[in-house]
């Protein structure tokens, strides 16, 4: 998070992006952080049958300062919210979040006042992983998709350009409802004959 | 004609041309960094296999690039300096931890005198009359890195980790120093190259003048108690399982490096593994005959101890020792802190002192030309007589009184049932096991 962000756009930056992406993807240290039943499945992902150490992930980091990935494994109660946010803030950039299970993704079955309805109310989420709880294979799939995202993350000038493009695309996108100037397509009338 | 011609012993070191000394230093530095990468890889793979899983295998062939990926990723991470830390010491601590670790390896003999570009030079950066003390001194300076990291972080976890580490390393360093004393007595020197040459061949001992036999040459066999004590203290010095309390995740988050990220954390990581390599190399030098070929090889092949071959034996012993470290990590749990201190102060140190006394006495007797085997036999006879005496004493005294013979202690009266509610007996027998004799009245425990 220093010099590599200030490189000029072009061949050098894309090479650095590739190397950094490979290193970051190959060494994602998860923060030691489990909340509920999903945490049991997360631990099972490290067992001999599934073994996320194949991607260098068995080195769980006790301190958030050295962690790269926060797997929010379980429902987040309102009381846990600030704690979770603090741990996220203590992690060093670049950092990623997987919302594991429906509870972390959207509140799941806990549709009540005590549970945060999706951890994306508190921290930015990279991968939403459904399931109640998701099996270790599903978590591995989420981790592999995150690897793809990490590998293709842009840096420096490229990243700024990407953000700009995404912003423009968002502005251009049409709202889904209430488009007054778009001719309304009537659904075909069903007639009884 | 080189400046080294005709020089002997310690004077042979340091008279090489400057480029050769610089080259040796650079090669040792590169070797240490490379060995850290290999150690990290080997550790994760070996522990993986011990736990019936493959371990890292995606980054490069056999996962060999895994430590490199860790390093690049760590270096590219954000370097967080918390607002309240003592900035200067916070920067100084990782440097203080890593630098001494790199220095210690300079005095490790990697091989005999070889010829490099026409210069005869030993495969060792330097040697001193007090070379082994340099290693102890450097590991003491390394503790400053850990303590200052804990202090500067202004975090309770880091502070506790740093204090634990300093207490642990200082306690174990005393026992470690004591375990070296017997080696010094045998070698008659503190210089590593002379300790290795002292292990070249065993002496001969005679049994009452009846027959003579060769004693083994390795200090690990001759001074077995010292070797065992060194292995224990080695674990304590390197802050690794089973003595990795300074960074016990269960209690202290990550110990003294809780607040460190990015390159500063990597320097602590580096220091830990370099210390592991250095301690293994020191064990090889002091106890396993250094770069000398193990017995069956040197017996059948006289050339095994000359030229570049000894580098192979040295590396082989080093790798075996590092594997031993990893093996322990894969098998042992973490001990409690009081157990650690008890082992260090109440077991390792007294045993060390007693052993040194024994070794020194034997050496002094032998130096005076006495026939040590007679003394050994007398000492053995005394020990046997003491054992037999204690056996006879036990037989005369009879078995110790068992708990069943003691009078039944009076039980307190059953408490009155409280009101109309059925109350379970407050001191049910099954709380203390079903055996009648174990039953104790409440209030005694």
Coordinates of C-alpha atoms in Angstrom, one line a residue:
Chain A
X1 CA 0.0 0.0 0.0
X2 CA 2.7 2.4 -1.0
X3 CA 4.8 2.8 -4.1
X4 CA 2.9 0.2 -6.1
X5 CA -0.2 2.5 -6.1
X6 CA 1.7 5.3 -7.7
X7 CA 3.0 3.5 -10.7
X8 CA 2.1 5.0 -14.1
X9 CA -0.7 3.3 -16.0
X10 CA 0.4 0.8 -18.6
X11 CA 2.5 -2.4 -18.9
X12 CA 4.4 -2.0 -15.7
X13 CA 1.3 -1.5 -13.6
X14 CA -0.5 -4.4 -15.2
X15 CA 2.5 -6.7 -14.5
X16 CA 2.7 -5.5 -10.9
X17 CA -1.1 -6.0 -10.7
X18 CA -0.7 -9.6 -11.8
X19 CA 2.1 -10.4 -9.4
X20 CA 0.4 -8.7 -6.5
X21 CA -2.8 -10.4 -7.3
X22 CA -1.1 -13.8 -7.4
X23 CA 0.6 -13.2 -4.1
X24 CA -2.5 -11.9 -2.4
X25 CA -4.6 -14.7 -3.8
X26 CA -2.2 -17.4 -2.8
X27 CA -1.9 -16.2 0.8
X28 CA -5.3 -15.2 2.2
X29 CA -4.9 -15.4 5.9
X30 CA -8.4 -15.5 7.6
X31 CA -9.0 -13.6 10.8
X32 CA -9.8 -16.0 13.7
X33 CA -13.4 -15.0 14.0
X34 CA -16.5 -17.3 14.3
X35 CA -19.9 -16.3 15.4
X36 CA -22.3 -19.2 15.3
X37 CA -23.0 -22.6 13.7
X38 CA -21.5 -21.5 10.4
X39 CA -18.2 -21.2 12.2
X40 CA -18.3 -25.0 12.8
X41 CA -18.5 -25.5 9.0
X42 CA -15.8 -22.9 8.5
X43 CA -13.5 -25.0 10.8
X44 CA -14.6 -28.1 9.0
X45 CA -13.2 -26.4 5.8
X46 CA -9.8 -26.7 7.4
X47 CA -10.1 -30.4 8.1
X48 CA -8.3 -33.2 6.1
X49 CA -11.2 -33.8 3.8
X50 CA -11.6 -30.2 2.6
X51 CA -8.4 -28.5 3.7
X52 CA -8.2 -24.9 2.7
X53 CA -4.5 -25.0 3.6
X54 CA -4.1 -26.0 -0.1
X55 CA -4.4 -22.3 -0.9
X56 CA -2.3 -21.3 2.1
X57 CA -5.2 -20.4 4.3
X58 CA -4.5 -22.5 7.3
X59 CA -2.4 -19.8 8.8
X60 CA -5.3 -18.2 10.7
X61 CA -4.3 -14.8 12.0
X62 CA -4.9 -14.2 15.7
X63 CA -4.4 -10.5 15.3
X64 CA -6.6 -8.6 12.9
X65 CA -3.6 -6.5 11.9
X66 CA -2.1 -9.4 9.9
X67 CA -5.4 -10.8 8.6
X68 CA -6.6 -10.5 5.0
X69 CA -10.0 -12.1 5.1
X70 CA -12.9 -11.8 7.5
X71 CA -15.3 -14.7 7.2
X72 CA -18.5 -13.6 9.0
X73 CA -19.6 -17.0 9.9
X74 CA -23.0 -16.7 11.6
X75 CA -25.7 -14.3 12.6
X76 CA -24.5 -10.9 13.8
X77 CA -26.5 -9.6 16.8
X78 CA -26.9 -5.9 17.3
X79 CA -24.5 -6.1 20.2
X80 CA -21.9 -7.9 18.1
X81 CA -22.2 -5.3 15.3
X82 CA -19.7 -2.7 16.8
X83 CA -17.3 -5.5 17.7
X84 CA -17.3 -6.8 14.2
X85 CA -16.9 -3.3 12.7
X86 CA -13.9 -2.7 15.1
X87 CA -12.2 -5.9 14.0
X88 CA -12.8 -4.9 10.4
X89 CA -11.3 -1.5 11.0
X90 CA -8.3 -3.0 12.7
X91 CA -7.5 -5.1 9.6
X92 CA -4.8 -3.8 7.3
X93 CA -5.7 -3.0 3.6
X94 CA -6.3 -4.8 1.3
X95 CA -9.0 -6.8 3.1
X96 CA -11.9 -8.9 2.1
X97 CA -15.2 -10.0 3.7
X98 CA -17.2 -13.2 3.0
X99 CA -20.7 -13.2 4.4
X100 CA -21.1 -16.9 5.2
X101 CA -24.6 -18.2 5.4
X102 CA -28.0 -16.6 5.0
X103 CA -27.9 -15.0 8.5
X104 CA -24.7 -13.0 7.7
X105 CA -26.0 -12.3 4.2
X106 CA -29.5 -11.1 4.9
X107 CA -30.5 -12.0 8.5
X108 CA -31.9 -15.3 7.4
X109 CA -34.4 -16.9 9.7
X110 CA -33.8 -14.4 12.4
X111 CA -36.2 -11.8 11.2
X112 CA -36.2 -9.9 14.4
X113 CA -35.0 -6.9 16.3
X114 CA -32.0 -8.6 17.8
X115 CA -30.1 -9.6 14.7
X116 CA -28.5 -7.3 12.1
X117 CA -30.3 -8.0 8.8
X118 CA -27.3 -8.7 6.8
X119 CA -23.7 -7.9 7.7
X120 CA -23.5 -5.5 4.7
X121 CA -25.2 -3.0 7.0
X122 CA -21.9 -2.8 8.9
X123 CA -19.0 -3.8 6.6
X124 CA -18.6 -4.0 2.8
X125 CA -19.1 -7.6 1.7
X126 CA -17.3 -9.1 -1.3
X127 CA -18.9 -12.5 -1.5
X128 CA -22.4 -13.5 -0.3
X129 CA -22.6 -17.2 0.4
X130 CA -26.1 -18.7 1.0
X131 CA -26.9 -21.8 2.9
X132 CA -27.9 -22.6 6.4
X133 CA -25.2 -23.4 7.1
X134 CA -23.3 -23.7 3.8
X135 CA -21.3 -26.9 3.5
X136 CA -17.5 -26.6 3.4
X137 CA -17.6 -27.2 -0.3
X138 CA -19.7 -24.1 -0.7
X139 CA -17.3 -22.1 1.4
X140 CA -14.4 -23.4 -0.7
X141 CA -16.3 -22.3 -3.8
X142 CA -16.8 -18.9 -2.3
X143 CA -13.1 -18.7 -1.5
X144 CA -12.2 -19.6 -5.1
X145 CA -14.5 -17.0 -6.5
X146 CA -12.9 -14.5 -4.1
X147 CA -9.5 -15.6 -5.4
X148 CA -10.6 -14.7 -8.9
X149 CA -11.7 -11.3 -7.7
X150 CA -8.4 -10.7 -5.8
X151 CA -6.4 -11.8 -8.9
X152 CA -8.2 -9.3 -11.1
X153 CA -8.2 -6.4 -8.7
X154 CA -6.8 -3.3 -10.3
X155 CA -4.4 -0.9 -8.7
X156 CA -3.4 2.7 -8.7
X157 CA -4.4 4.5 -11.9
X158 CA -6.2 1.5 -13.3
X159 CA -8.3 1.2 -10.1
X160 CA -9.3 4.9 -10.3
X161 CA -10.3 4.5 -13.9
X162 CA -12.3 1.4 -13.0
X163 CA -14.1 3.2 -10.2
X164 CA -14.9 6.0 -12.6
X165 CA -16.3 3.7 -15.2
X166 CA -18.4 1.8 -12.6
X167 CA -19.7 5.1 -11.3
X168 CA -20.7 6.2 -14.9
X169 CA -22.4 2.9 -15.5
X170 CA -24.4 3.2 -12.4
X171 CA -25.5 6.7 -13.4
X172 CA -26.5 5.5 -16.8
X173 CA -28.4 2.5 -15.5
X174 CA -32.2 2.9 -15.8
X175 CA -34.3 2.6 -12.6
X176 CA -36.4 -0.5 -12.6
X177 CA -39.7 1.2 -11.6
X178 CA -41.4 4.4 -12.4
X179 CA -39.9 5.2 -15.8
X180 CA -42.3 7.7 -17.0
X181 CA -40.7 8.4 -20.4
X182 CA -40.4 4.7 -21.3
X183 CA -43.5 3.4 -23.2
X184 CA -45.2 1.0 -20.9
X185 CA -45.5 -2.5 -22.4
X186 CA -48.9 -3.8 -21.6
X187 CA -49.0 -7.4 -20.6
X188 CA -51.0 -9.6 -23.1
X189 CA -54.5 -9.6 -22.0
X190 CA -55.8 -13.0 -21.2
X191 CA -59.3 -13.4 -22.5
X192 CA -61.7 -16.1 -21.7
X193 CA -63.0 -17.7 -24.8
Chain B
X1 CA 51.8 -16.2 -0.9
X2 CA 48.6 -15.1 0.8
X3 CA 48.4 -13.4 4.2
X4 CA 46.8 -16.7 5.5
X5 CA 49.9 -18.8 4.8
X6 CA 51.4 -20.4 7.8
X7 CA 48.7 -19.2 10.2
X8 CA 47.1 -21.7 12.6
X9 CA 43.9 -21.9 14.6
X10 CA 41.9 -18.7 15.2
X11 CA 44.5 -16.6 13.5
X12 CA 43.5 -18.3 10.3
X13 CA 40.2 -16.4 10.3
X14 CA 39.8 -12.9 9.0
X15 CA 43.0 -12.9 7.0
X16 CA 41.2 -13.6 3.7
X17 CA 41.0 -10.9 1.0
X18 CA 38.1 -8.5 1.5
X19 CA 36.1 -9.9 -1.4
X20 CA 36.1 -13.4 0.0
X21 CA 34.9 -12.2 3.4
X22 CA 32.2 -10.1 1.8
X23 CA 31.2 -13.1 -0.4
X24 CA 31.0 -15.4 2.5
X25 CA 28.8 -12.9 4.4
X26 CA 26.5 -12.5 1.4
X27 CA 26.2 -16.2 0.8
X28 CA 25.4 -16.8 4.5
X29 CA 22.8 -14.0 4.4
X30 CA 21.2 -15.5 1.2
X31 CA 21.3 -19.0 2.8
X32 CA 19.5 -17.8 5.9
X33 CA 16.8 -16.1 3.9
X34 CA 16.4 -19.1 1.6
X35 CA 16.3 -21.4 4.6
X36 CA 13.5 -19.3 6.1
X37 CA 11.5 -19.8 3.0
X38 CA 12.2 -23.5 3.0
X39 CA 11.4 -23.8 6.7
X40 CA 8.1 -22.2 6.3
X41 CA 7.2 -24.4 3.4
X42 CA 8.5 -27.6 5.1
X43 CA 6.7 -26.7 8.3
X44 CA 3.3 -26.3 6.7
X45 CA 3.7 -29.3 4.4
X46 CA 5.0 -31.6 7.1
X47 CA 2.4 -30.6 9.6
X48 CA -0.2 -31.0 6.9
X49 CA 1.0 -34.6 6.2
X50 CA 1.0 -35.3 10.0
X51 CA -2.6 -34.2 10.1
X52 CA -3.5 -36.3 7.0
X53 CA -4.1 -33.4 4.7
X54 CA -2.0 -32.2 1.7
X55 CA -0.9 -28.8 3.0
X56 CA -0.2 -25.8 0.7
X57 CA 0.1 -27.2 -2.9
X58 CA -1.3 -24.5 -5.2
X59 CA 1.3 -21.8 -5.2
X60 CA 4.1 -23.2 -7.5
X61 CA 5.2 -26.8 -7.7
X62 CA 4.4 -28.6 -4.5
X63 CA 3.4 -25.3 -3.0
X64 CA 7.1 -24.3 -2.9
X65 CA 6.2 -20.6 -3.7
X66 CA 3.8 -20.4 -0.7
X67 CA 6.3 -18.6 1.6
X68 CA 7.2 -16.2 -1.2
X69 CA 3.5 -15.4 -1.8
X70 CA 3.2 -14.8 2.0
X71 CA 6.2 -12.5 1.8
X72 CA 5.0 -10.5 -1.2
X73 CA 1.5 -10.2 0.2
X74 CA 2.8 -9.1 3.6
X75 CA 5.1 -6.5 2.1
X76 CA 2.2 -5.1 0.0
X77 CA -0.1 -4.8 2.9
X78 CA -1.0 -1.5 4.6
X79 CA 1.6 -0.6 7.3
X80 CA -0.5 0.4 10.3
X81 CA 1.1 2.5 13.0
X82 CA -1.6 3.0 15.7
X83 CA -1.9 6.5 16.9
X84 CA -0.8 6.0 20.5
X85 CA 2.3 3.9 20.0
X86 CA 5.8 5.1 20.8
X87 CA 6.8 5.5 17.2
X88 CA 10.6 5.3 17.4
X89 CA 10.6 2.2 19.5
X90 CA 7.8 0.7 17.5
X91 CA 10.1 1.0 14.4
X92 CA 13.2 -0.1 16.3
X93 CA 11.8 -3.3 17.8
X94 CA 11.5 -5.4 14.6
X95 CA 15.0 -4.4 13.6
X96 CA 16.3 -5.3 17.0
X97 CA 14.6 -8.7 16.7
X98 CA 15.8 -9.5 13.1
X99 CA 19.4 -8.2 13.1
X100 CA 20.9 -10.3 15.9
X101 CA 19.3 -13.4 14.5
X102 CA 21.2 -12.8 11.3
X103 CA 24.5 -12.2 13.1
X104 CA 24.7 -15.4 15.1
X105 CA 25.1 -17.6 12.1
X106 CA 28.5 -16.0 11.3
X107 CA 30.4 -18.2 13.7
X108 CA 28.8 -21.5 12.6
X109 CA 31.4 -23.7 10.9
X110 CA 29.9 -25.0 7.7
X111 CA 32.9 -27.1 6.6
X112 CA 36.7 -27.5 6.7
X113 CA 39.3 -25.5 4.9
X114 CA 38.5 -25.4 1.1
X115 CA 40.1 -23.7 -1.8
X116 CA 38.1 -20.8 -3.3
X117 CA 39.7 -19.1 -6.3
X118 CA 43.2 -20.2 -5.2
X119 CA 42.7 -19.1 -1.6
X120 CA 42.7 -21.6 1.2
X121 CA 39.9 -20.5 3.5
X122 CA 37.6 -22.2 6.1
X123 CA 33.9 -22.5 5.3
X124 CA 33.0 -20.2 8.1
X125 CA 32.6 -16.4 8.2
X126 CA 34.6 -15.9 11.3
X127 CA 35.5 -17.5 14.6
X128 CA 36.2 -16.0 18.0
X129 CA 37.8 -17.3 21.2
X130 CA 34.3 -16.7 22.7
X131 CA 32.2 -17.7 19.6
X132 CA 29.4 -19.5 21.5
X133 CA 29.0 -16.6 23.9
X134 CA 28.3 -14.5 20.8
X135 CA 25.2 -16.6 20.1
X136 CA 24.0 -16.3 23.6
X137 CA 24.6 -12.5 23.5
X138 CA 22.8 -12.1 20.2
X139 CA 19.8 -14.1 21.4
X140 CA 19.7 -11.8 24.5
X141 CA 19.7 -8.7 22.3
X142 CA 16.9 -10.3 20.3
X143 CA 14.8 -10.4 23.4
X144 CA 15.0 -6.6 23.5
X145 CA 13.2 -6.5 20.2
X146 CA 10.4 -8.6 21.6
X147 CA 10.1 -6.7 24.9
X148 CA 10.3 -3.3 23.2
X149 CA 7.6 -4.4 20.7
X150 CA 5.4 -5.2 23.5
X151 CA 6.2 -2.0 25.3
X152 CA 5.9 0.4 22.3
X153 CA 2.6 -1.1 21.1
X154 CA 0.7 0.4 24.1
X155 CA -1.6 -2.6 24.0
X156 CA -2.1 -4.9 27.0
X157 CA -1.9 -8.1 24.9
X158 CA 1.4 -7.0 23.3
X159 CA 2.8 -5.9 26.7
X160 CA 1.9 -9.2 28.4
X161 CA 3.3 -11.1 25.4
X162 CA 6.6 -9.2 25.6
X163 CA 6.9 -9.6 29.3
X164 CA 6.2 -13.3 29.1
X165 CA 8.7 -13.7 26.3
X166 CA 11.5 -11.9 28.2
X167 CA 10.9 -13.9 31.4
X168 CA 10.9 -17.1 29.4
X169 CA 13.9 -16.5 27.3
X170 CA 16.0 -15.2 30.2
X171 CA 15.1 -18.2 32.4
X172 CA 15.9 -20.6 29.6
X173 CA 19.1 -18.9 28.6
X174 CA 20.6 -19.6 32.0
X175 CA 19.9 -23.3 31.5
X176 CA 21.1 -23.1 28.0
X177 CA 24.4 -21.5 29.0
X178 CA 24.8 -24.2 31.7
X179 CA 24.2 -27.0 29.1
X180 CA 27.2 -25.5 27.1
X181 CA 29.6 -25.7 30.0
X182 CA 30.1 -29.4 29.8
X183 CA 30.9 -29.0 26.1
X184 CA 33.4 -26.3 26.8
X185 CA 35.0 -28.5 29.5
X186 CA 35.4 -31.3 27.0
X187 CA 36.6 -29.2 24.0
X188 CA 38.7 -26.9 26.1
X189 CA 37.6 -24.0 24.0
X190 CA 34.7 -21.7 23.3
X191 CA 35.5 -21.4 19.6
X192 CA 33.1 -23.3 17.4
X193 CA 35.7 -24.5 15.0
X194 CA 37.8 -26.0 17.8
X195 CA 34.7 -27.6 19.4
X196 CA 34.0 -29.3 16.0
X197 CA 37.6 -30.5 15.8
X198 CA 37.4 -31.8 19.4
X199 CA 34.6 -34.0 18.2
X200 CA 36.8 -35.4 15.4
X201 CA 37.6 -38.6 17.2
X202 CA 36.7 -40.1 20.5
X203 CA 39.3 -40.7 23.2
X204 CA 40.1 -44.0 24.6
X205 CA 39.2 -45.2 28.0
X206 CA 40.6 -48.2 29.8
X207 CA 38.7 -50.5 32.0
X208 CA 41.0 -51.2 35.1
X209 CA 43.8 -51.5 32.6
X210 CA 42.3 -54.8 31.4
X211 CA 41.3 -53.6 28.0
X212 CA 40.8 -50.2 26.3
X213 CA 37.9 -49.1 24.1
X214 CA 37.1 -46.1 22.0
X215 CA 34.7 -43.6 23.4
X216 CA 32.2 -42.1 21.0
X217 CA 33.1 -38.7 19.6
X218 CA 29.9 -36.8 19.4
X219 CA 29.0 -34.7 22.4
X220 CA 25.4 -35.7 22.0
X221 CA 26.4 -39.2 23.2
X222 CA 29.3 -38.4 25.5
X223 CA 27.4 -35.5 27.2
X224 CA 23.9 -36.9 26.7
X225 CA 22.3 -35.0 29.7
X226 CA 23.7 -31.7 28.3
X227 CA 22.2 -32.4 24.9
X228 CA 18.8 -33.2 26.4
X229 CA 18.9 -29.9 28.4
X230 CA 19.9 -28.0 25.3
X231 CA 17.0 -29.4 23.3
X232 CA 14.6 -28.3 26.0
X233 CA 16.1 -24.8 26.2
X234 CA 16.2 -24.5 22.5
X235 CA 12.4 -24.8 22.4
X236 CA 12.1 -22.2 25.1
X237 CA 14.6 -19.8 23.4
X238 CA 12.8 -20.0 20.0
X239 CA 9.4 -19.3 21.4
X240 CA 7.9 -22.2 19.6
X241 CA 5.5 -24.9 20.6
X242 CA 5.4 -26.3 23.3
X243 CA 6.7 -23.1 24.8
X244 CA 5.1 -20.5 22.5
X245 CA 3.3 -18.7 25.3
X246 CA 4.4 -15.2 24.2
X247 CA 2.1 -15.5 21.3
X248 CA -0.6 -17.9 22.6
X249 CA -3.7 -17.0 20.5
X250 CA -6.0 -18.2 23.2
X251 CA -4.9 -15.7 25.7
X252 CA -2.9 -12.9 24.0
X253 CA -4.4 -12.5 20.5
X254 CA -1.0 -12.6 18.9
X255 CA 1.3 -11.7 21.7
X256 CA 4.0 -9.1 21.2
X257 CA 3.3 -8.6 17.5
X258 CA -0.4 -8.0 17.9
X259 CA -0.1 -4.4 16.7
X260 CA 2.3 -5.1 13.9
X261 CA 1.4 -5.5 10.2
X262 CA 3.1 -5.6 6.9
X263 CA 6.9 -5.6 6.7
X264 CA 7.4 -5.0 10.4
X265 CA 5.5 -8.2 11.2
X266 CA 7.4 -10.1 8.6
X267 CA 10.6 -9.1 10.3
X268 CA 9.4 -10.8 13.5
X269 CA 8.4 -13.8 11.5
X270 CA 11.8 -13.9 9.8
X271 CA 13.6 -13.6 13.1
X272 CA 11.7 -16.5 14.6
X273 CA 12.6 -18.8 11.7
X274 CA 16.2 -17.7 11.5
X275 CA 16.5 -18.3 15.2
X276 CA 15.2 -21.8 14.6
X277 CA 17.9 -22.4 12.0
X278 CA 20.6 -20.9 14.1
X279 CA 19.7 -22.9 17.1
X280 CA 19.6 -26.1 15.0
X281 CA 23.0 -25.2 13.5
X282 CA 24.4 -24.6 17.0
X283 CA 23.1 -27.9 18.2
X284 CA 24.7 -29.6 15.2
X285 CA 28.0 -27.8 15.9
X286 CA 28.2 -28.4 19.6
X287 CA 26.6 -31.8 20.0
X288 CA 26.4 -33.6 16.6
X289 CA 30.0 -33.3 15.4
X290 CA 29.4 -30.2 13.3
X291 CA 30.3 -30.7 9.6
X292 CA 32.0 -34.0 10.3
X293 CA 30.6 -37.1 8.6
X294 CA 28.6 -39.4 10.8
X295 CA 30.4 -42.5 11.9
X296 CA 29.7 -45.2 9.3
X297 CA 30.4 -42.9 6.4
X298 CA 33.8 -41.6 7.7
X299 CA 34.8 -45.1 8.6
X300 CA 34.4 -46.5 5.1
X301 CA 35.3 -43.3 3.2
X302 CA 38.3 -41.4 4.5
X303 CA 37.7 -38.4 2.1
X304 CA 34.3 -37.7 3.6
X305 CA 35.7 -35.0 5.9
X306 CA 37.6 -33.0 3.3
X307 CA 36.7 -30.7 0.5
X308 CA 33.2 -29.5 -0.1
X309 CA 31.5 -32.8 1.1
X310 CA 31.2 -31.8 4.7
X311 CA 28.7 -29.1 3.7
X312 CA 26.4 -31.9 2.8
X313 CA 26.7 -33.6 6.2
X314 CA 26.2 -30.3 7.9
X315 CA 23.1 -29.5 6.0
X316 CA 21.8 -33.0 6.5
X317 CA 22.1 -32.7 10.3
X318 CA 20.6 -29.2 10.2
X319 CA 17.6 -30.4 8.2
X320 CA 17.1 -33.3 10.6
X321 CA 17.1 -30.9 13.5
X322 CA 14.6 -28.6 11.9
X323 CA 12.4 -31.5 11.1
X324 CA 12.6 -32.4 14.8
X325 CA 11.3 -28.9 15.6
X326 CA 8.4 -29.2 13.2
X327 CA 7.7 -32.7 14.5
X328 CA 7.3 -31.4 18.0
X329 CA 5.1 -28.6 16.8
X330 CA 2.9 -31.2 15.1
X331 CA 2.6 -33.4 18.2
X332 CA 2.7 -31.3 21.4
X333 CA 0.2 -29.0 23.0
X334 CA 1.2 -25.7 24.6
X335 CA 2.2 -26.0 28.3
X336 CA 0.9 -23.7 31.0
X337 CA 3.1 -20.8 32.0
X338 CA 3.8 -22.0 35.6
X339 CA 4.7 -25.4 34.2
X340 CA 7.2 -23.7 31.9
X341 CA 8.8 -21.7 34.6
X342 CA 8.8 -24.8 36.9
X343 CA 10.6 -26.8 34.3
X344 CA 13.2 -24.1 33.6
X345 CA 14.1 -23.2 37.2
X346 CA 13.4 -26.3 39.2
X347 CA 14.4 -29.1 36.8
X348 CA 16.7 -27.9 34.0
X349 CA 18.9 -25.6 36.1
X350 CA 19.6 -27.9 39.1
X351 CA 20.1 -30.9 36.9
X352 CA 22.5 -28.9 34.7
X353 CA 24.5 -27.8 37.7
X354 CA 24.7 -31.3 39.1
X355 CA 25.8 -32.6 35.8
X356 CA 28.5 -29.9 35.4
X357 CA 29.8 -30.8 38.8
X358 CA 30.0 -34.4 37.9
X359 CA 31.7 -33.7 34.5
X360 CA 34.1 -31.2 36.0
X361 CA 35.1 -33.7 38.8
X362 CA 35.7 -36.4 36.2
X363 CA 37.8 -34.1 34.0
X364 CA 39.8 -32.9 36.9
X365 CA 40.6 -36.5 38.0
X366 CA 41.5 -37.5 34.5
X367 CA 43.7 -34.5 34.0
X368 CA 45.5 -35.4 37.2
X369 CA 46.2 -38.8 35.7
X370 CA 43.9 -40.7 38.0
X371 CA 42.2 -43.9 36.8
X372 CA 38.7 -42.7 36.4
X373 CA 37.2 -46.1 36.0
X374 CA 38.0 -47.0 39.6
X375 CA 36.2 -43.8 40.8
X376 CA 33.3 -44.7 38.5
X377 CA 33.0 -48.1 40.0
X378 CA 33.1 -46.8 43.5
X379 CA 30.5 -44.2 42.7
X380 CA 28.3 -46.8 41.1
X381 CA 28.7 -49.0 44.2
X382 CA 27.7 -46.2 46.5
X383 CA 24.6 -45.4 44.4
X384 CA 23.7 -49.1 44.3
X385 CA 24.2 -49.4 48.1
X386 CA 21.9 -46.3 48.6
X387 CA 19.2 -47.8 46.4
X388 CA 19.4 -51.2 48.2
X389 CA 19.3 -49.5 51.6
X390 CA 16.2 -47.6 50.7
X391 CA 14.6 -50.8 49.4
X392 CA 15.4 -52.6 52.7
X393 CA 14.2 -49.7 54.7
X394 CA 10.8 -49.8 52.8
X395 CA 10.6 -53.5 53.4
X396 CA 11.2 -53.2 57.1
X397 CA 8.8 -50.2 57.5
X398 CA 5.9 -52.0 55.8
X399 CA 3.4 -50.5 53.4
X400 CA 2.4 -46.9 54.0
X401 CA -0.9 -46.4 55.8
X402 CA -3.7 -46.3 53.2
X403 CA -6.7 -44.2 53.3
X404 CA -8.9 -47.2 54.2
X405 CA -7.1 -47.7 57.5
X406 CA -7.8 -44.2 58.8
X407 CA -10.7 -43.8 61.1
X408 CA -13.9 -42.7 59.4
X409 CA -14.2 -38.9 59.8
X410 CA -17.4 -37.9 61.5
X411 CA -20.0 -36.7 59.0
X412 CA -21.9 -33.6 59.7
X413 CA -25.6 -34.0 60.3
X414 CA -27.9 -34.0 57.3
X415 CA -29.3 -30.5 56.7
X416 CA -32.9 -30.0 57.6
X417 CA -35.2 -30.1 54.6
X418 CA -35.9 -26.5 53.7
X419 CA -39.6 -25.9 53.9
X420 CA -42.0 -28.0 51.9
X421 CA -39.7 -28.2 48.9
X422 CA -37.8 -31.5 48.3
X423 CA -34.1 -30.6 48.5
X424 CA -31.5 -32.9 47.1
X425 CA -28.8 -34.0 49.5
X426 CA -26.2 -31.2 49.5
X427 CA -23.2 -33.5 49.6
X428 CA -24.1 -36.6 47.6
X429 CA -21.6 -39.4 47.7
X430 CA -21.3 -39.5 43.9
X431 CA -19.7 -36.1 44.0
X432 CA -16.6 -37.8 45.3
X433 CA -16.7 -41.0 43.4
X434 CA -18.5 -44.2 44.3
X435 CA -15.7 -45.6 46.4
X436 CA -16.6 -45.4 50.0
X437 CA -13.1 -44.5 51.2
X438 CA -12.9 -41.5 49.0
X439 CA -16.0 -39.9 50.6
X440 CA -15.2 -36.7 52.5
X441 CA -17.4 -34.6 54.6
X442 CA -18.5 -31.4 53.1
X443 CA -16.5 -28.3 54.0
X444 CA -13.2 -30.1 53.9
X445 CA -12.5 -29.2 50.3

